[in-house]
Amino acid sequence: MRLVATLVGPAAGSLVDHSLIQSLSRCLMTHGAVLEAEDWLSEGEACDIFFNAQEIQTTKELLSTELLGTGIDFALQPPAGRRKNLLVADMESTIIPQEMIDELALRQGIGEEIAVITHKSMRGELNFEDSLRQRVALLKGVDETELAKLSGLMTLNPGADILVRTMKKHGAYTALVSGGFTYFTSQIRELCLFDEDRANTLLIEEGRLSGLVSEPILGREAKLEATLDLTQKLKIDLSNVCAIGDGANDLAMLSAVGMGIGYHGKPIVQETAAFLINHTDHQAALFYQGYRRDEFC
Ligand SMILES: [Mg+2]
């Protein structure tokens, strides 16, 4: 079958150089692959190697072994159809580095109590919906103005805005789908220019958090449902979707789409996602789709 391996290193590091591509090409040939061509998407940063191989999984294992410890990310896929028309992104620890409910809890002096529940959930040890109910209940009585103060803390992970802008410019629809709160996702949607955001709503009574979140909770299955809903609206196939996330509640969505990327993911995501970004940033998701750096915007 015809495959393309995309190697991506940090922009400044020049880890992806001609000698690396040569040595990987030799390794692929030694294992029976028939090489076609190499194509530099960004000199010294990202390169495609096109080849024919018997099987994708053993080739992927081979590349994983060869690249272990190098600080280089890679993707392996058939070249046809790798540019996607829908981006669905998780927000917390994916588009932004923060976990907003943890930040809120820290300020209320209940950080540890809440972080224990968050981490259990992200590792897949506790159902996401129940963990969110438990955490929000602990925040009962917090003044609404605390949310506004926290908004200023939010920052974008490197390349997040470039990923959204570039895919949009090339005709894709972009959605932020989060198990967090609409109060924060709406701001990141505006900052990053996502077409829409879907998340959970914190219920507020007389200016204070009621300790309740609106039901049904947007969790693992709801992220997949949101993705399915978007594909139906856009009349596109799931194979035409790039989804990106870091936690257990992203797994159903990541597994269902054509390009499900684990972004600096929790161990359960590292084990399961077909595509990974572990060393570089969101721009790797563009290289994986075959975009050249001069097409980024
Ligand atoms: Mg997340």
XYZ file of C-alpha atoms and ligand atoms in Angstrom:
298
model
C 0.000 0.000 0.000
C 1.079 3.560 -0.700
C 1.990 5.489 2.473
C 3.431 8.805 3.530
C 5.514 9.279 6.677
C 5.637 12.877 7.897
C 8.531 13.782 10.195
C 8.224 16.963 12.249
C 10.806 18.529 14.552
C 10.930 21.842 16.421
C 11.298 24.801 14.004
C 14.534 25.974 15.597
C 16.148 22.618 16.246
C 16.981 21.336 12.717
C 16.441 17.806 14.048
C 14.720 16.806 10.809
C 17.647 17.071 8.394
C 18.780 15.308 5.217
C 20.874 12.715 7.058
C 17.876 11.708 9.207
C 15.679 11.320 6.119
C 18.391 9.257 4.407
C 18.839 6.955 7.359
C 15.068 6.460 7.786
C 14.720 5.792 4.054
C 17.465 3.145 4.222
C 15.776 1.576 7.228
C 12.407 1.445 5.422
C 14.038 -0.158 2.352
C 15.816 -2.732 4.522
C 12.367 -3.736 5.764
C 10.982 -4.174 2.255
C 9.514 -0.742 1.497
C 9.803 0.672 -2.020
C 10.689 4.350 -1.823
C 9.029 6.890 -4.116
C 10.040 10.412 -3.131
C 10.792 12.830 -0.316
C 9.160 16.236 -0.104
C 10.292 19.007 2.273
C 7.273 20.774 3.765
C 9.637 23.040 5.700
C 13.414 22.778 5.319
C 15.018 21.551 8.529
C 11.611 21.150 10.200
C 9.184 18.858 8.362
C 9.508 16.293 5.573
C 7.246 13.770 3.854
C 8.622 10.399 2.722
C 6.376 8.618 0.187
C 6.777 4.863 -0.206
C 5.011 1.558 -0.747
C 4.939 -0.969 2.092
C 3.173 -4.218 2.839
C 1.470 -3.084 5.984
C 0.892 0.098 8.008
C 1.124 -1.178 11.600
C 4.534 -2.861 11.387
C 5.887 0.179 9.502
C 4.566 2.431 12.270
C 6.267 0.314 14.938
C 9.498 0.432 12.958
C 9.398 4.246 12.731
C 8.479 4.540 16.427
C 11.534 2.495 17.354
C 13.840 4.421 15.027
C 12.626 7.807 16.322
C 12.482 6.925 20.015
C 14.250 9.552 22.103
C 14.931 11.899 19.166
C 12.331 14.564 20.010
C 10.772 14.147 16.556
C 7.053 13.606 15.941
C 5.775 11.577 13.013
C 2.579 10.528 11.287
C 2.039 7.549 8.995
C -0.977 7.317 6.682
C -2.095 6.797 3.096
C -1.517 10.105 1.275
C -4.971 10.370 -0.310
C -7.469 12.552 1.551
C -5.193 13.674 4.358
C -6.276 17.331 4.212
C -9.344 17.534 6.409
C -12.411 19.751 6.117
C -13.369 19.810 9.789
C -11.245 20.507 12.865
C -12.674 19.514 16.245
C -10.457 20.562 19.147
C -10.579 19.974 22.868
C -9.708 23.137 24.816
C -8.093 22.502 28.191
C -4.525 21.100 28.085
C -4.927 21.110 24.281
C -5.664 24.564 22.831
C -4.774 26.218 26.155
C -2.315 24.793 28.728
C -4.595 25.528 31.689
C -7.338 23.415 33.299
C -9.741 26.195 34.257
C -11.654 24.370 36.970
C -8.330 23.580 38.667
C -7.289 27.235 38.425
C -10.610 28.293 39.940
C -10.235 25.749 42.743
C -6.680 26.885 43.487
C -7.950 30.411 44.055
C -10.599 29.109 46.414
C -8.049 27.110 48.410
C -9.527 23.735 47.418
C -7.017 23.013 44.632
C -5.827 19.656 45.878
C -9.308 18.284 46.496
C -10.355 19.156 42.964
C -7.103 18.163 41.215
C -7.391 14.625 42.620
C -10.807 14.262 40.962
C -9.611 15.871 37.700
C -6.632 13.570 37.351
C -8.666 10.446 38.081
C -11.029 11.481 35.326
C -8.323 12.376 32.807
C -6.642 9.021 33.388
C -9.945 7.280 32.725
C -10.390 6.042 36.299
C -13.563 8.018 36.968
C -16.484 8.704 34.665
C -16.094 12.251 33.337
C -19.700 13.302 33.978
C -19.619 12.292 37.656
C -16.222 13.853 38.177
C -17.460 17.157 36.741
C -20.583 17.100 38.966
C -18.379 16.409 42.018
C -15.937 19.198 41.182
C -18.605 21.786 40.416
C -20.404 20.919 43.657
C -17.216 21.822 45.562
C -17.326 25.278 43.937
C -20.790 26.150 45.263
C -20.997 29.737 46.483
C -17.984 31.073 44.537
C -18.592 34.648 43.354
C -19.186 35.012 39.606
C -16.562 37.765 39.392
C -13.911 35.102 40.143
C -14.587 33.678 36.657
C -13.848 37.040 35.065
C -10.576 37.337 36.994
C -9.515 33.898 35.736
C -10.148 34.700 32.085
C -7.001 36.810 31.973
C -4.923 33.763 32.905
C -5.786 31.843 29.752
C -3.012 31.542 27.148
C -2.850 29.678 23.855
C -0.575 26.684 23.334
C 1.985 27.321 20.556
C 0.582 27.038 17.048
C -3.083 26.723 18.117
C -4.151 29.931 16.378
C -2.081 29.058 13.280
C -3.779 25.644 13.070
C -7.254 27.183 13.198
C -6.490 30.089 10.841
C -4.745 27.899 8.258
C -7.434 25.213 8.139
C -10.142 27.897 7.889
C -8.316 29.690 5.098
C -8.245 26.393 3.190
C -11.976 25.881 3.592
C -12.297 23.821 6.774
C -14.893 24.379 9.511
C -13.437 24.631 13.012
C -15.094 23.787 16.328
C -13.944 23.955 19.930
C -15.614 21.117 21.842
C -14.836 21.081 25.548
C -15.824 19.309 28.733
C -15.030 22.664 30.398
C -17.292 25.700 30.586
C -18.875 27.953 27.971
C -17.800 30.954 30.058
C -14.193 30.210 29.002
C -14.659 28.439 25.645
C -16.532 31.443 24.209
C -13.498 33.626 24.907
C -11.037 31.166 23.360
C -13.367 30.785 20.347
C -13.139 34.533 19.785
C -9.395 34.687 20.391
C -8.573 31.751 18.084
C -11.389 32.471 15.580
C -13.012 29.037 15.854
C -16.330 28.942 13.986
C -18.132 27.646 17.075
C -17.714 26.336 20.614
C -19.613 23.698 22.559
C -19.096 23.125 26.290
C -20.874 22.880 29.658
C -22.690 25.744 31.345
C -22.017 26.606 34.982
C -25.321 27.505 36.639
C -25.250 30.801 38.501
C -27.762 32.018 41.087
C -27.717 35.590 42.374
C -24.145 36.141 41.242
C -22.752 32.965 42.789
C -22.036 29.457 41.434
C -24.943 27.203 42.373
C -22.722 24.101 42.527
C -24.586 22.670 39.541
C -23.752 22.308 35.867
C -26.410 22.177 33.149
C -27.404 18.687 31.986
C -26.765 16.736 29.876
C -23.052 17.101 30.507
C -20.799 17.322 27.489
C -18.383 14.463 28.146
C -16.768 11.606 26.268
C -19.809 10.381 24.324
C -21.088 13.926 23.839
C -17.804 14.937 22.199
C -18.262 12.108 19.717
C -21.922 13.074 19.236
C -20.925 16.696 18.622
C -18.416 15.525 16.017
C -21.058 13.342 14.325
C -23.520 16.230 14.403
C -20.981 18.533 12.735
C -20.164 16.000 10.003
C -23.888 15.635 9.247
C -24.365 19.395 9.071
C -21.345 19.775 6.794
C -22.275 16.626 4.829
C -18.796 15.170 5.165
C -17.499 11.783 6.244
C -15.772 11.109 9.594
C -12.644 10.232 7.596
C -12.548 13.921 6.616
C -12.153 15.123 10.233
C -9.075 16.143 12.201
C -9.754 15.932 15.955
C -7.239 16.837 18.624
C -7.270 16.286 22.379
C -5.262 15.161 25.386
C -7.566 13.336 27.793
C -9.655 10.208 28.288
C -12.863 12.051 27.436
C -11.427 12.797 23.977
C -10.802 9.148 23.128
C -14.168 8.258 21.576
C -13.892 11.303 19.302
C -10.226 10.672 18.437
C -10.873 7.026 17.579
C -13.843 7.786 15.318
C -12.254 10.289 12.930
C -9.805 10.050 10.032
C -7.069 11.942 11.865
C -7.419 11.678 15.652
C -4.410 13.371 17.242
C -3.339 12.989 20.861
C -1.722 16.314 21.846
C 0.836 15.856 24.638
C -1.722 13.313 25.831
C -2.316 11.419 29.037
C -0.950 7.819 28.988
C -4.300 6.343 27.912
C -4.315 8.711 24.918
C -0.686 7.914 24.070
C -1.622 4.245 23.894
C -4.776 4.675 21.847
C -4.576 7.637 19.464
C -3.531 6.857 15.870
C -1.661 10.175 15.590
C 0.432 11.853 18.266
C 2.049 15.220 18.884
C 4.415 14.681 21.798
C 7.393 16.947 21.161
C 6.274 19.746 18.845
C 3.203 21.991 18.731
C -0.145 22.364 16.945
C 1.562 23.204 13.639
C 2.477 19.505 13.385
C -1.250 18.851 12.762
C -0.880 20.975 9.608
C 2.270 19.173 8.447
C 0.508 15.817 9.054
C -2.158 17.037 6.604
C 0.526 17.877 4.050
C 0.437 21.662 4.425
C 3.703 23.446 3.628
C 4.986 26.107 5.979
C 4.467 28.768 3.311
C 0.742 27.900 3.323
C 0.449 28.583 7.078
C -1.270 31.777 8.116
Mg -8.258 18.437 27.695
